[in-house]
Short mmCIF file of C-alpha atoms in Angstrom, two decimals:
data_model
loop_
_atom_site.label_atom_id
_atom_site.label_comp_id
_atom_site.label_asym_id
_atom_site.label_seq_id
_atom_site.Cartn_x
_atom_site.Cartn_y
_atom_site.Cartn_z
CA MET A 15 -50.39 39.18 32.87
CA SER A 16 -53.45 37.99 30.31
CA ASP A 17 -56.61 39.46 30.83
CA ASP A 18 -58.01 36.36 30.69
CA SER A 19 -59.99 36.13 34.16
CA THR A 20 -59.20 32.54 35.16
CA THR A 21 -55.66 32.88 34.89
CA GLN A 22 -56.32 36.06 37.44
CA CYS A 23 -57.76 34.32 40.05
CA LEU A 24 -57.74 31.57 42.25
CA LEU A 25 -60.84 30.21 44.25
CA PHE A 26 -61.01 28.34 47.21
CA PRO A 27 -64.45 27.23 47.79
CA GLY A 28 -65.71 25.19 50.82
CA ILE A 29 -62.36 25.95 52.90
CA PHE A 30 -63.45 29.09 54.53
CA ARG A 31 -66.46 30.28 56.01
CA LYS A 32 -67.01 32.44 52.72
CA PRO A 33 -65.96 31.84 49.39
CA ILE A 34 -62.37 32.87 48.59
CA VAL A 35 -60.88 34.85 45.66
CA ALA A 36 -57.24 35.39 45.30
CA GLN A 37 -56.59 37.77 42.25
CA PHE A 38 -53.36 38.21 40.46
CA ASP A 39 -53.81 41.75 39.82
CA GLN A 40 -51.89 43.97 42.10
CA ARG A 41 -49.27 45.70 39.55
CA GLU A 42 -48.31 48.03 42.22
CA GLY A 43 -47.45 45.20 44.31
CA SER A 44 -43.85 42.99 45.18
CA SER A 45 -42.97 40.60 47.59
CA ASP A 46 -39.27 41.83 48.23
CA GLY A 47 -40.47 45.12 50.15
CA GLY A 48 -37.64 44.59 52.25
CA ALA A 49 -34.74 45.04 49.48
CA LEU A 50 -34.90 48.77 49.95
CA LEU A 51 -32.13 48.00 52.88
CA LEU A 52 -29.52 46.42 50.16
CA LYS A 53 -29.81 50.09 48.69
CA ALA A 54 -29.15 51.57 51.90
CA ALA A 55 -26.70 49.08 53.06
CA ASP A 56 -24.85 49.47 49.28
CA ARG A 57 -24.33 53.36 50.48
CA HIS A 58 -21.46 52.58 53.07
CA TYR A 59 -19.86 50.36 50.08
CA ASP A 60 -20.76 51.42 46.81
CA LEU A 61 -20.05 48.26 45.63
CA VAL A 62 -22.75 48.61 42.35
CA ALA A 63 -21.37 51.95 41.56
CA GLY A 64 -17.48 50.80 41.68
CA LEU A 65 -18.25 47.28 40.15
CA SER A 66 -19.74 49.38 37.22
CA SER A 67 -16.63 51.52 36.78
CA CYS A 68 -14.43 48.60 35.85
CA LEU A 69 -16.07 47.17 33.04
CA ARG A 70 -15.76 48.57 29.91
CA ASP A 71 -19.09 49.27 27.78
CA ASP A 72 -18.33 48.81 24.31
CA ARG A 73 -21.67 49.12 23.40
CA GLN A 74 -23.31 51.72 20.38
CA ALA A 75 -24.79 54.41 22.72
CA GLY A 76 -27.52 54.93 20.72
CA LYS A 77 -28.47 51.54 20.93
CA VAL A 78 -28.34 51.27 25.11
CA ASP A 79 -31.33 50.80 27.04
CA HIS A 80 -29.49 49.95 30.55
CA SER A 81 -26.37 51.73 31.94
CA LEU A 82 -23.99 48.92 32.86
CA ARG A 83 -24.66 50.09 36.42
CA GLU A 84 -28.14 48.97 36.14
CA LEU A 85 -27.26 45.62 34.88
CA VAL A 86 -25.04 45.20 37.86
CA ALA A 87 -27.15 46.44 40.88
CA GLN A 88 -30.27 44.09 38.81
CA ARG A 89 -27.74 41.30 39.17
CA VAL A 90 -26.54 41.99 42.42
CA PHE A 91 -29.69 43.19 44.18
CA SER A 92 -31.66 39.70 42.44
CA ILE A 93 -29.27 37.19 44.14
CA ALA A 94 -29.72 38.90 47.12
CA CYS A 95 -33.02 38.42 47.59
CA GLY A 96 -32.82 34.93 46.10
CA TYR A 97 -33.12 35.11 42.13
CA PRO A 98 -29.24 33.68 41.04
CA ASP A 99 -30.09 33.38 37.53
CA ALA A 100 -30.36 35.64 34.87
CA ASN A 101 -33.64 33.76 33.51
CA ASP A 102 -35.51 34.92 36.49
CA SER A 103 -35.50 38.29 34.91
CA ALA A 104 -38.17 37.50 33.17
CA ARG A 105 -40.32 37.53 36.27
CA LEU A 106 -38.95 40.51 37.51
CA SER A 107 -38.63 42.80 35.21
CA GLY A 108 -41.64 44.83 36.10
CA ASP A 109 -41.27 44.38 40.02
CA PRO A 110 -42.26 47.76 41.41
CA ILE A 111 -38.83 47.46 44.14
CA HIS A 112 -36.90 46.16 41.66
CA LYS A 113 -37.16 48.77 39.57
CA LEU A 114 -36.98 51.45 42.50
CA LEU A 115 -33.75 50.01 43.28
CA LEU A 116 -32.39 50.87 40.30
CA ASP A 117 -33.98 54.05 41.07
CA ARG A 118 -36.60 54.14 38.21
CA ASP A 119 -39.72 54.99 38.33
CA PRO A 120 -41.65 51.92 40.38
CA ILE A 121 -44.77 52.35 38.68
CA GLU A 122 -44.04 53.78 35.45
CA GLY A 123 -40.50 53.52 34.61
CA ARG A 124 -38.95 51.21 32.30
CA ASP A 125 -38.67 47.41 32.95
CA LEU A 126 -35.59 45.85 33.94
CA ALA A 127 -32.97 44.11 31.24
CA SER A 128 -34.37 40.64 29.90
CA GLN A 129 -32.23 37.15 30.05
CA PRO A 130 -30.84 37.77 26.46
CA THR A 131 -29.14 41.40 27.63
CA LEU A 132 -28.15 40.18 30.77
CA SER A 133 -26.41 36.94 29.46
CA ARG A 134 -24.61 39.07 27.23
CA PHE A 135 -23.67 41.77 29.67
CA GLU A 136 -22.19 38.44 31.80
CA ASN A 137 -20.08 36.95 28.78
CA GLY A 138 -19.16 40.49 27.29
CA VAL A 139 -16.47 40.77 30.83
CA GLY A 140 -13.28 40.35 30.10
CA VAL A 141 -10.03 39.27 32.24
CA LYS A 142 -8.86 43.00 32.99
CA GLU A 143 -12.12 43.83 34.31
CA LEU A 144 -12.62 41.10 36.05
CA TYR A 145 -9.27 41.87 37.62
CA ARG A 146 -10.36 45.34 38.60
CA ALA A 147 -13.42 44.39 39.75
CA GLY A 148 -11.94 41.92 42.58
CA GLU A 149 -9.34 44.47 43.39
CA PHE A 150 -12.44 46.67 44.34
CA LEU A 151 -14.07 44.57 46.10
CA ALA A 152 -11.40 43.42 49.10
CA GLU A 153 -10.57 46.59 49.00
CA THR A 154 -13.83 48.24 49.36
CA VAL A 155 -14.64 45.77 52.07
CA ILE A 156 -11.14 46.32 54.11
CA ARG A 157 -11.31 50.59 53.95
CA ARG A 158 -15.26 49.84 55.36
CA HIS A 159 -14.32 48.28 58.11
CA ALA A 160 -11.18 50.08 59.00
CA LYS A 161 -13.77 53.07 58.68
CA ARG A 162 -16.04 51.78 61.22
CA LEU A 163 -13.34 50.29 63.40
CA ARG A 164 -11.71 54.03 63.56
CA HIS A 165 -8.77 52.58 62.15
CA ARG A 166 -8.16 51.31 65.60
CA ALA A 167 -8.07 47.31 64.53
CA TYR A 168 -4.78 45.83 66.42
CA ARG A 169 -5.34 42.72 64.90
CA VAL A 170 -6.55 41.59 61.03
CA THR A 171 -7.47 37.58 60.45
CA ILE A 172 -7.07 36.35 56.71
CA ASP A 173 -8.98 32.91 56.17
CA LEU A 174 -8.44 31.42 52.82
CA ASP A 175 -10.68 28.22 52.29
CA PRO A 176 -11.63 26.28 48.69
CA THR A 177 -14.79 24.44 48.16
CA ASP A 178 -16.15 22.58 45.33
CA ASP A 179 -18.78 23.80 42.65
CA PRO A 180 -19.82 20.93 40.88
CA THR A 181 -20.15 21.51 36.82
CA HIS A 182 -22.91 19.78 35.24
CA GLY A 183 -22.27 20.82 31.44
CA ALA A 184 -20.21 21.85 29.12
CA GLN A 185 -18.34 24.64 31.68
CA GLN A 186 -14.66 25.82 29.95
CA LEU A 187 -12.05 24.56 32.82
CA SER A 188 -14.40 22.05 34.77
CA PHE A 189 -12.21 19.00 35.69
CA PHE A 190 -12.83 16.17 37.74
CA ASN A 191 -11.77 16.48 41.14
CA GLY A 192 -10.46 12.62 42.69
CA HIS A 193 -11.38 14.56 46.17
CA TYR A 194 -14.59 15.85 46.00
CA ASP A 195 -15.33 12.75 43.44
CA THR A 196 -17.27 15.09 40.97
CA TRP A 197 -16.61 17.03 37.73
CA CYS A 198 -16.27 21.06 39.54
CA TYR A 199 -14.40 24.36 39.26
CA LEU A 200 -12.87 24.83 42.69
CA PRO A 201 -13.09 28.48 43.64
CA VAL A 202 -11.23 29.75 46.88
CA MET A 203 -12.85 32.00 49.25
CA GLY A 204 -11.25 34.67 51.10
CA PHE A 205 -12.41 36.43 54.41
CA VAL A 206 -10.68 38.90 56.67
CA SER A 207 -12.10 39.23 60.43
CA PHE A 208 -10.77 42.07 62.99
CA ASN A 209 -10.00 42.22 66.37
CA ASP A 210 -11.46 39.36 68.44
CA GLU A 211 -14.85 39.76 66.46
CA ALA A 212 -16.27 36.39 64.98
CA GLU A 213 -17.86 37.58 62.06
CA GLN A 214 -15.46 36.96 58.95
CA TYR A 215 -16.25 39.02 56.18
CA LEU A 216 -16.09 37.93 53.04
CA CYS A 217 -13.36 39.61 50.37
CA ALA A 218 -12.46 37.90 48.11
CA ALA A 219 -13.73 35.36 45.69
CA VAL A 220 -11.79 33.40 42.94
CA LEU A 221 -13.00 31.39 40.27
CA ARG A 222 -10.37 28.56 39.81
CA PRO A 223 -10.30 25.07 37.63
CA GLY A 224 -11.61 22.12 38.95
CA ASN A 225 -8.41 19.97 38.93
CA VAL A 226 -5.86 22.76 40.49
CA GLY A 227 -4.29 22.09 44.21
CA ALA A 228 -5.75 24.24 47.17
CA ALA A 229 -2.56 26.39 46.93
CA VAL A 230 -2.89 27.43 43.64
CA GLY A 231 -3.44 31.72 43.70
CA ALA A 232 -2.97 31.37 47.11
CA VAL A 233 0.39 33.77 47.38
CA ALA A 234 -1.31 36.31 44.83
CA MET A 235 -3.80 36.68 46.58
CA LEU A 236 -2.45 37.24 50.08
CA ARG A 237 -0.07 39.61 48.45
CA ARG A 238 -2.81 42.04 47.38
CA LEU A 239 -4.76 41.51 50.74
CA LEU A 240 -1.45 42.10 53.00
CA ARG A 241 -0.99 45.16 50.47
CA MET A 242 -4.19 46.80 50.97
CA ILE A 243 -4.37 45.81 54.99
CA ARG A 244 -1.05 47.59 55.29
CA HIS A 245 -2.67 50.53 53.43
CA HIS A 246 -5.74 51.04 55.45
CA ILE A 247 -4.54 49.86 58.99
CA PRO A 248 -0.87 50.66 59.48
CA GLY A 249 0.91 48.58 61.62
CA VAL A 250 -1.82 46.47 62.49
CA GLN A 251 -1.18 43.03 63.25
CA ILE A 252 -1.64 40.37 60.76
CA ARG A 253 -2.77 36.46 60.81
CA VAL A 254 -3.31 33.91 58.75
CA ARG A 255 -4.77 30.53 58.68
CA LEU A 256 -4.94 27.97 56.46
CA ASP A 257 -5.83 24.15 56.19
CA GLY A 258 -3.73 21.71 55.25
CA GLY A 259 -3.86 22.11 51.69
CA PHE A 260 -1.62 25.30 51.48
CA ALA A 261 0.85 24.04 53.38
CA HIS A 262 3.02 24.32 49.92
CA PRO A 263 6.91 25.55 50.53
CA ALA A 264 6.67 28.50 48.20
CA LEU A 265 3.45 29.78 50.46
CA LEU A 266 5.21 29.13 53.53
CA GLN A 267 8.52 30.70 52.54
CA PHE A 268 6.21 33.74 51.25
CA LEU A 269 4.50 33.83 55.02
CA ASP A 270 8.22 33.68 56.62
CA ALA A 271 9.32 36.70 54.68
CA GLN A 272 6.01 38.98 55.56
CA PRO A 273 6.97 41.24 58.87
CA LYS A 274 4.64 41.14 61.60
CA LEU A 275 2.60 38.24 60.41
CA GLU A 276 1.72 35.23 61.78
CA TYR A 277 0.80 32.35 60.64
CA VAL A 278 -0.98 28.59 61.54
CA VAL A 279 -1.29 26.06 57.96
CA ALA A 280 -2.25 22.82 59.13
CA MET A 281 -0.52 19.78 57.32
CA ALA A 282 -1.26 16.52 55.91
CA LYS A 283 0.15 13.67 58.18
CA ASN A 284 3.49 11.97 57.25
CA ALA A 285 5.60 8.59 58.41
CA VAL A 286 8.16 11.30 59.76
CA LEU A 287 5.86 13.34 61.53
CA LYS A 288 3.52 10.12 63.07
CA ARG A 289 6.49 8.58 64.37
CA VAL A 290 6.98 11.50 66.44
CA ALA A 291 3.18 12.03 67.53
CA GLU A 292 3.42 8.20 68.01
CA SER A 293 4.51 8.67 71.91
CA GLY A 294 1.40 10.98 72.66
CA MET A 295 -0.55 9.01 70.64
CA ARG A 296 0.45 6.03 73.73
CA ARG A 297 -0.64 8.50 76.13
CA ALA A 298 -3.96 9.61 74.49
CA ARG A 299 -5.14 6.10 73.88
CA GLN A 300 -4.51 5.26 77.49
CA LEU A 301 -6.47 8.60 78.97
CA SER A 302 -9.33 7.43 76.15
CA ARG A 303 -9.11 3.96 77.80
CA ARG A 304 -9.91 5.32 81.34
CA SER A 305 -12.55 8.14 80.53
CA GLY A 306 -14.12 5.78 77.76
CA LYS A 307 -14.39 9.39 75.62
CA THR A 308 -12.13 11.06 73.51
CA GLU A 309 -9.06 12.39 75.28
CA HIS A 310 -5.98 14.59 73.41
CA ILE A 311 -2.91 15.82 74.29
CA TYR A 312 -0.34 18.45 72.48
CA GLY A 313 3.01 18.51 71.84
CA GLU A 314 5.01 20.38 69.07
CA VAL A 315 8.56 19.46 67.39
CA ARG A 316 11.26 21.58 65.27
CA TYR A 317 10.84 19.88 61.97
CA LYS A 318 12.19 20.02 58.34
CA ALA A 319 10.70 18.79 55.62
CA GLY A 320 12.14 17.36 52.25
CA LYS A 321 11.95 21.15 50.42
CA TRP A 322 11.75 23.34 53.01
CA PRO A 323 15.12 25.74 53.41
CA ARG A 324 14.95 25.13 57.54
CA LEU A 325 13.07 24.22 60.38
CA ARG A 326 10.17 25.19 61.40
CA ARG A 327 7.81 25.02 64.60
CA VAL A 328 5.30 22.10 63.82
CA ILE A 329 2.06 21.71 66.70
CA ILE A 330 1.08 18.10 67.90
CA LYS A 331 -2.62 17.67 68.23
CA ALA A 332 -2.30 13.47 69.68
CA GLU A 333 -5.87 12.32 70.06
CA VAL A 334 -7.73 9.37 70.04
CA VAL A 335 -11.85 9.70 68.41
CA ARG A 336 -14.35 7.62 70.72
CA ALA A 337 -17.93 7.77 68.79
CA ALA A 338 -20.89 5.27 70.26
CA ASP A 339 -20.93 2.25 68.55
CA LYS A 340 -17.59 2.38 67.04
CA ASP A 341 -13.74 1.69 67.39
CA PRO A 342 -11.37 4.48 68.67
CA LYS A 343 -10.05 5.75 66.40
CA ASP A 344 -6.45 7.60 65.90
CA ASN A 345 -6.64 11.11 65.02
CA PRO A 346 -3.34 13.35 64.90
CA ARG A 347 -3.00 16.41 63.65
CA PHE A 348 -0.56 18.59 62.37
CA VAL A 349 -0.47 22.88 62.68
CA ILE A 350 2.88 24.86 61.77
CA THR A 351 3.42 28.33 63.05
CA ASN A 352 5.53 30.83 63.64
CA MET A 353 3.69 31.97 67.25
CA LYS A 354 5.12 31.84 70.00
CA GLN A 355 2.54 30.61 72.56
CA SER A 356 1.61 27.25 73.87
CA PRO A 357 0.64 24.39 71.89
CA GLN A 358 -2.97 24.06 72.93
CA TRP A 359 -3.64 27.87 73.01
CA ILE A 360 -2.61 27.90 69.28
CA TYR A 361 -4.46 25.36 68.44
CA GLU A 362 -7.48 25.61 70.26
CA HIS A 363 -8.02 29.59 70.51
CA VAL A 364 -6.33 30.08 67.13
CA TYR A 365 -6.61 27.45 64.58
CA CYS A 366 -9.88 25.74 65.52
CA GLN A 367 -11.36 29.62 65.26
CA ARG A 368 -10.83 29.48 61.16
CA GLY A 369 -13.40 26.47 61.73
CA ASP A 370 -16.30 28.28 61.25
CA ILE A 371 -15.16 29.72 57.65
CA GLU A 372 -17.08 26.41 56.72
CA ASN A 373 -20.41 28.27 58.08
CA ARG A 374 -19.85 31.59 55.61
CA ILE A 375 -18.92 29.27 53.05
CA LYS A 376 -22.83 27.55 53.79
CA GLU A 377 -24.25 30.66 53.03
CA LEU A 378 -22.15 31.40 49.74
CA HIS A 379 -23.75 28.18 48.32
CA LYS A 380 -27.43 29.14 49.91
CA LEU A 381 -26.83 32.16 47.87
CA GLU A 382 -26.13 29.98 45.39
CA ILE A 383 -22.49 31.17 44.48
CA ASP A 384 -21.56 27.64 42.37
CA ARG A 385 -24.75 29.03 39.87
CA THR A 386 -21.45 28.93 37.13
CA SER A 387 -23.74 27.89 34.28
CA CYS A 388 -22.34 29.68 31.43
CA THR A 389 -20.15 27.74 29.09
CA SER A 390 -17.07 31.32 29.58
CA PHE A 391 -14.77 30.35 32.47
CA TRP A 392 -14.88 33.83 33.00
CA ALA A 393 -18.42 34.92 32.61
CA ASN A 394 -18.91 32.30 35.48
CA GLN A 395 -16.11 34.34 37.23
CA PHE A 396 -17.99 37.68 36.63
CA ARG A 397 -21.19 35.83 38.49
CA VAL A 398 -19.05 34.99 41.47
CA LEU A 399 -17.96 38.28 41.92
CA LEU A 400 -21.54 39.75 41.65
CA THR A 401 -22.44 36.70 44.36
CA ALA A 402 -20.33 37.70 46.20
CA ALA A 403 -20.58 41.68 46.19
CA ALA A 404 -24.52 40.46 47.10
CA TYR A 405 -22.94 38.56 50.28
CA VAL A 406 -21.08 41.36 51.14
CA LEU A 407 -24.32 43.64 51.65
CA MET A 408 -26.29 40.59 53.67
CA GLN A 409 -23.22 40.80 55.88
CA GLU A 410 -23.91 44.39 56.32
CA LEU A 411 -27.96 43.94 57.36
CA ARG A 412 -26.39 41.12 59.92
CA LEU A 413 -24.03 43.69 61.46
CA ARG A 414 -26.43 45.88 61.68
CA ALA A 415 -29.27 43.69 62.92
CA ALA A 416 -26.76 43.48 66.35
CA GLY A 417 -28.74 43.27 69.41
CA THR A 418 -31.92 42.04 67.33
CA ALA A 419 -33.34 38.47 66.39
CA CYS A 420 -31.22 38.85 63.22
CA ALA A 421 -28.16 39.40 64.92
CA HIS A 422 -26.79 35.60 64.53
CA ALA A 423 -29.26 34.71 61.39
CA GLN A 424 -27.81 32.54 58.27
CA VAL A 425 -28.15 34.70 54.90
CA ASP A 426 -31.38 33.06 53.78
CA MET A 427 -33.31 33.25 56.94
CA LEU A 428 -32.00 37.11 57.07
CA ARG A 429 -33.36 36.80 53.41
CA GLU A 430 -36.78 35.14 54.72
CA ARG A 431 -37.06 37.90 57.70
CA LEU A 432 -36.40 41.35 56.09
CA LEU A 433 -36.23 41.32 52.43
CA LYS A 434 -39.05 38.97 51.80
CA LEU A 435 -41.91 41.63 52.75
CA GLY A 436 -45.21 41.76 50.61
CA ALA A 437 -45.45 45.73 50.04
CA ARG A 438 -47.38 48.11 47.56
CA VAL A 439 -45.94 50.84 46.00
CA LEU A 440 -47.84 53.95 45.35
CA VAL A 441 -46.38 57.01 43.81
CA SER A 442 -47.61 60.82 44.31
CA VAL A 443 -45.95 63.92 43.03
CA ARG A 444 -44.12 64.43 45.87
CA ARG A 445 -42.95 61.03 47.50
CA VAL A 446 -43.27 57.14 46.75
CA VAL A 447 -44.67 55.49 49.87
CA VAL A 448 -43.99 51.60 49.94
CA HIS A 449 -46.78 50.33 52.42
CA LEU A 450 -45.10 47.37 54.56
CA PRO A 451 -47.19 44.73 56.80
CA ALA A 452 -48.02 46.07 60.04
CA SER A 453 -48.20 42.47 61.35
CA PHE A 454 -44.83 42.22 60.30
CA PRO A 455 -43.17 39.63 63.34
CA PHE A 456 -39.62 41.13 62.61
CA LEU A 457 -40.45 44.64 62.72
CA PRO A 458 -38.44 45.21 65.90
CA ALA A 459 -35.18 43.81 63.73
CA PHE A 460 -36.03 45.99 60.56
CA HIS A 461 -36.49 48.97 62.11
CA ARG A 462 -33.21 48.74 63.62
CA VAL A 463 -31.25 48.14 60.71
CA ALA A 464 -33.12 50.97 58.54
CA LEU A 465 -32.13 53.20 61.32
CA ALA A 466 -28.24 52.14 61.45
CA LEU A 467 -28.28 52.17 57.79
CA GLY A 468 -29.22 56.19 57.82
CA ALA A 469 -33.70 56.15 57.53
CA ALA A 470 -34.88 58.57 59.91
CA THR A 471 -38.27 58.19 61.73
CA GLY A 472 -41.05 60.56 60.89
#
């Protein structure tokens, strides 16, 4: 900050009863006082240490100011706090809380890495390192929740879903995607949920070129996740839920070959299925005309597509949708499954529940997982993984906030309520004291989360 007094203060004459002077001279101050919770959450995952251990450091030892672990920590914690881009490091380099998160003296410690250092770091990660880091993230999330449930989970549900990541530059492997009508990447996200819990925990985030089909890479991803789940929770029932883009013959064949695995996979309509569903559609239209509302009925058929080796069970939802000031619209839906329950139960209690994954993906976009502005495709994949790690920590905070006003908050709201706290940091010979506001409205939630993450009262 310049010593020029005109840049260090703002004057507000004539607004309040007395003149107000706002001075920007608080070296010990930070606006991210609650980020201490992120460090506590990371102790349950060791994400920072684990991700950095997957990377190779080819730098000359005598010229290294920031270790790989510090660089990973700086990026993960800053992304969680709302600073997704390496350019933000110029404004955070001297922040006492962010230095404290990297185990540096918050006042006298060395500043954090600069934007050029972080950019070289992101662009220096290779393909094999990224593969190891992705596997570590998935393994850590599954192991963490197996331990939380004391290895007594009776069902694990896997959800995969692609999302568009629009690109606006010369990024490698950015292609035009007709479905999304934009140049983009098409990353796929993997989530796991346990028993009947509503929360879907992010465990995989794989960046893909913008012109691939939804099912590309899905078999490999599922194979790794199944292996990890069965290792950490032996004998557990596994359920896989996928949307229509994944209904590929090779993927369905893979799912059929798995022991103790249930699946529901949406399927695009075709002339044969529409013809089979027509009797149900006629009944749904009759019901809708009588009630004046949206109506649907369920059915099923044994169906074999051209490239399928055998018949599979297909659930049919014959639906007529009515909306104000619009004509009724036919909306038949089809779901492939190997489950034995009734069509209505499978569709409403299993398949429809995957819809909440859209909220998880919206949260990832709010963390700006789509900030893939590097030219290199692999540098952008690394950014996606770093953002995924930050999201995992935010999900841990939400899990620990059970029973509070933050229990169901979206991650951006969780950040505003728990992390964005004005703080003053004082350092003595014996300890570091972080002074937080007494009038903080979400103090009970902060207190609950901190205690759940291992803090002690004193």
